[in-house]
Amino acid sequence: MTFQDILPLHLVWCQYAGEFQNKMDDIARMDFHGCYLTVTQSMVPGLLNKSGIVAMETMNTFTVIDKQDKSHVIPKRRTVFSFVIEDSVFCLYGNNLLYRPGERIMKKVGKPRIATV
């Protein structure tokens, strides 16, 4: 799978994510398939600043495709992710996302830290 193959999914995700911008409690519960994520903090130095579009999510990892068409499996545990919805940057602790995607929608997770661009 290439970055260009998954880019349409990101465009659909942007429309979907716009519905969540004013619902801060629901941000951590949303579906991240198609989200352009960036690793802002990690216990693994090699993962810092890795970014790409989420192609797959499991209970413990995100698989992202970067602009060079490389696939990266990024652990959620002890990692902080950032992403943009419209003009706002959201940061989420990966530890708050340690659920299967379908289960996370039903659970209450920690509130995200928010920075406005």
XYZ file of C-alpha atoms in Angstrom:
117
model
C 0.000 0.000 0.000
C 1.324 3.437 -0.878
C 0.711 6.872 0.584
C -1.243 7.827 -2.538
C -3.433 4.727 -2.159
C -4.425 5.691 1.373
C -4.737 9.462 0.830
C -8.466 9.260 -0.126
C -9.116 7.573 3.244
C -7.442 10.540 4.937
C -9.692 12.981 3.098
C -12.776 11.074 4.266
C -11.353 10.983 7.804
C -10.932 14.784 7.777
C -14.657 15.215 7.089
C -15.493 12.667 9.796
C -13.141 14.287 12.327
C -14.653 17.732 11.761
C -17.799 16.461 13.489
C -15.778 15.808 16.665
C -13.962 19.127 16.964
C -16.437 20.608 19.448
C -16.862 17.354 21.388
C -13.631 17.182 23.376
C -14.736 14.191 25.461
C -15.247 12.137 22.303
C -11.912 12.868 20.572
C -10.100 9.897 22.155
C -13.003 7.609 21.253
C -13.041 8.366 17.538
C -11.887 6.060 14.759
C -8.297 6.841 13.725
C -8.189 4.901 10.430
C -7.181 7.560 7.900
C -5.835 10.012 10.496
C -2.471 11.646 9.781
C -0.653 11.015 13.093
C 2.709 12.292 14.303
C 4.670 10.821 17.216
C 5.503 13.758 19.502
C 6.911 11.806 22.468
C 8.130 8.234 22.724
C 10.315 6.017 24.887
C 11.822 4.765 21.595
C 13.990 7.590 20.185
C 13.727 6.258 16.622
C 9.963 6.796 16.594
C 10.082 10.492 17.480
C 8.560 12.640 14.715
C 7.462 9.603 12.685
C 4.241 10.441 10.923
C 1.847 9.035 8.400
C -1.713 8.038 7.691
C -3.141 5.292 9.890
C -3.755 2.224 7.732
C -4.423 -0.214 10.570
C -5.043 -0.034 14.305
C -4.813 -2.835 16.833
C -5.186 -2.828 20.594
C -1.504 -1.951 21.069
C -0.303 -0.384 17.812
C -0.955 1.938 14.909
C 0.377 1.037 11.476
C 1.018 4.184 9.461
C 2.107 4.754 5.875
C 4.509 7.690 5.476
C 5.036 9.924 2.433
C 7.921 7.699 1.299
C 5.464 4.753 1.116
C 7.077 3.052 4.108
C 4.975 1.249 6.673
C 5.710 1.824 10.381
C 4.222 -0.076 13.306
C 4.083 2.326 16.252
C 3.272 1.121 19.769
C 0.617 3.092 21.641
C 2.063 2.432 25.109
C 4.216 5.303 26.399
C 3.770 7.285 23.195
C 2.132 10.665 22.655
C 0.479 11.291 19.291
C -0.608 14.544 17.715
C -2.979 15.182 14.850
C -4.807 18.131 13.319
C -8.525 18.703 12.909
C -9.150 21.863 10.928
C -7.061 24.518 12.778
C -6.581 22.676 16.063
C -3.765 20.359 17.091
C -4.752 17.531 19.419
C -2.340 15.471 21.522
C -3.362 12.086 22.869
C -1.533 9.770 25.211
C -1.251 6.345 23.629
C -1.910 4.751 27.013
C -5.464 6.146 26.788
C -5.931 4.316 23.483
C -4.942 0.802 24.624
C -8.210 -0.791 23.555
C -9.350 -2.473 20.409
C -10.783 0.256 18.176
C -14.339 -1.082 18.445
C -14.134 -1.351 22.244
C -12.648 2.117 22.691
C -15.761 3.701 21.189
C -17.803 2.314 24.090
C -15.339 3.194 26.899
C -14.635 6.464 28.626
C -10.976 7.414 28.117
C -8.829 10.319 29.259
C -9.394 13.801 27.864
C -6.932 14.913 25.199
C -4.556 17.840 25.646
C -5.374 20.509 23.094
C -3.236 23.192 21.474
C -4.684 25.632 18.969
C -2.624 26.599 15.943
